[in-house]
Structure formats: C-alpha cells, structure tokens
CSV table of C-alpha atoms in Angstrom, one decimal:
chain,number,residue,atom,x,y,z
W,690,UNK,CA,-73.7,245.7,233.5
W,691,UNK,CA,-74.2,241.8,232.1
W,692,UNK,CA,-74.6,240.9,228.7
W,693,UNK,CA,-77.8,239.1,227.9
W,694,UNK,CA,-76.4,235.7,228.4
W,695,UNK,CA,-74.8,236.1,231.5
W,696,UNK,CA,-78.6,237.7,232.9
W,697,UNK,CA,-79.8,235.1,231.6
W,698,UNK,CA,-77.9,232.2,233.0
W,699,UNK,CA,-77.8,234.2,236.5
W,700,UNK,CA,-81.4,234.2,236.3
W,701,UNK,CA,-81.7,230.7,236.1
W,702,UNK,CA,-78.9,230.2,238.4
W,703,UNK,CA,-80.6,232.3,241.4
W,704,UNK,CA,-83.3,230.6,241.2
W,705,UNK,CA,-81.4,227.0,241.4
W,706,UNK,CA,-82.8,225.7,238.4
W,707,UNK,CA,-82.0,224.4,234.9
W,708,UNK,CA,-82.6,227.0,231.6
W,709,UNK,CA,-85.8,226.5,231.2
W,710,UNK,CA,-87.6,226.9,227.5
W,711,UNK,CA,-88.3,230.6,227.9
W,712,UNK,CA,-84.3,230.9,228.4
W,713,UNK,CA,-83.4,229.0,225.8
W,714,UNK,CA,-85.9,231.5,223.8
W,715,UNK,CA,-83.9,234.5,225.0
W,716,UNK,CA,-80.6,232.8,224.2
W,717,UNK,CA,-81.8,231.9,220.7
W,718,UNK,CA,-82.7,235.5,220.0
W,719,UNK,CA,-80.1,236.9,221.3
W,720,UNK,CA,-77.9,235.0,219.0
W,721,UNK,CA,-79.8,235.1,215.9
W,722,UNK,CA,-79.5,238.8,216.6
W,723,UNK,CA,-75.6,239.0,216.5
W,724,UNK,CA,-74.6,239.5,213.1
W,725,UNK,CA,-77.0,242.9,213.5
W,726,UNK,CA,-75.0,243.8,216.7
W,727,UNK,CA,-71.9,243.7,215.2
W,728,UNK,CA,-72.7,245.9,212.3
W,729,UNK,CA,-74.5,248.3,214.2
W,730,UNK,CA,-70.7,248.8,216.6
W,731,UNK,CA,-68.9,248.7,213.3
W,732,UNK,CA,-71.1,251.6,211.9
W,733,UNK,CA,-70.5,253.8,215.5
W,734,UNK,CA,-67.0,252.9,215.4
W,735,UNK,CA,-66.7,254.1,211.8
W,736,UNK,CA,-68.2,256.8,212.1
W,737,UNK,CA,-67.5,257.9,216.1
W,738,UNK,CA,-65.6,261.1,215.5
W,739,UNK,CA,-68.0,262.6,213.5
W,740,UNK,CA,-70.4,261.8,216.2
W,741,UNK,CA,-68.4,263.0,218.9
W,742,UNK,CA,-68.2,266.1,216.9
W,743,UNK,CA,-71.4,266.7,216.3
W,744,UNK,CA,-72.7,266.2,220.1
W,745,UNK,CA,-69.9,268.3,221.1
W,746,UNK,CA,-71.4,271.0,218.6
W,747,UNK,CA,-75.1,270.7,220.1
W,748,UNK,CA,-73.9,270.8,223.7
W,749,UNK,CA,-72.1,274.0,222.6
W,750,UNK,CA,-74.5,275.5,220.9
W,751,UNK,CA,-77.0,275.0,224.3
W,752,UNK,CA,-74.3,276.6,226.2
C-alpha cells in the first residue's frame, strides 16, 4: 500500500512527466491534513485495547 505522496509522485512518474498543478494540489492537502492524522493514530493508539476488546466482544456475541 503507498502513502499519498508516494501515489502521487508515481503517478506523475509513470506517466514521464513533472508534478503537475493538480499534484501539487493533492500534496498540499495531504499535508495541511497531517496534524489531523496524527491525532486521529494517537487517539486509536490510546485507546486500542479497549477497542480490541470490544470487537472481540461483538464477534463473540455473533458466534
């Protein structure tokens, strides 16, 4: 699986050419976007054995 930078630059690179403005647009987002990323793994990561639990508990209870 590639992150959105490395899609994005493969893109590009398949295709022989330079990033282009609509790449540049995807890399901006994606970057502007990274502070959210990071909280949203800290907050799983936190919390990940209760969540564990819980899934484990539904899957259970279906069984």
């Amino acid at each position: 699986m590639q992150d959105a930078i490395t899609s994005v630059i493969n893109s590009s690179d398949v295709q022989g050419k330079y990033l282009d403005t609509s790449a540049m647009e995807k890399l901006k987002g994606y970057f502007q976007t990274g502070e959210l990323r990071v909280r949203a793994a800290t907050t799983i990561s936190a919390n990940a054995a209760q969540i564990v639990k819980e899934a484990v508990a539904k899957v259970a209870a279906v069984l």
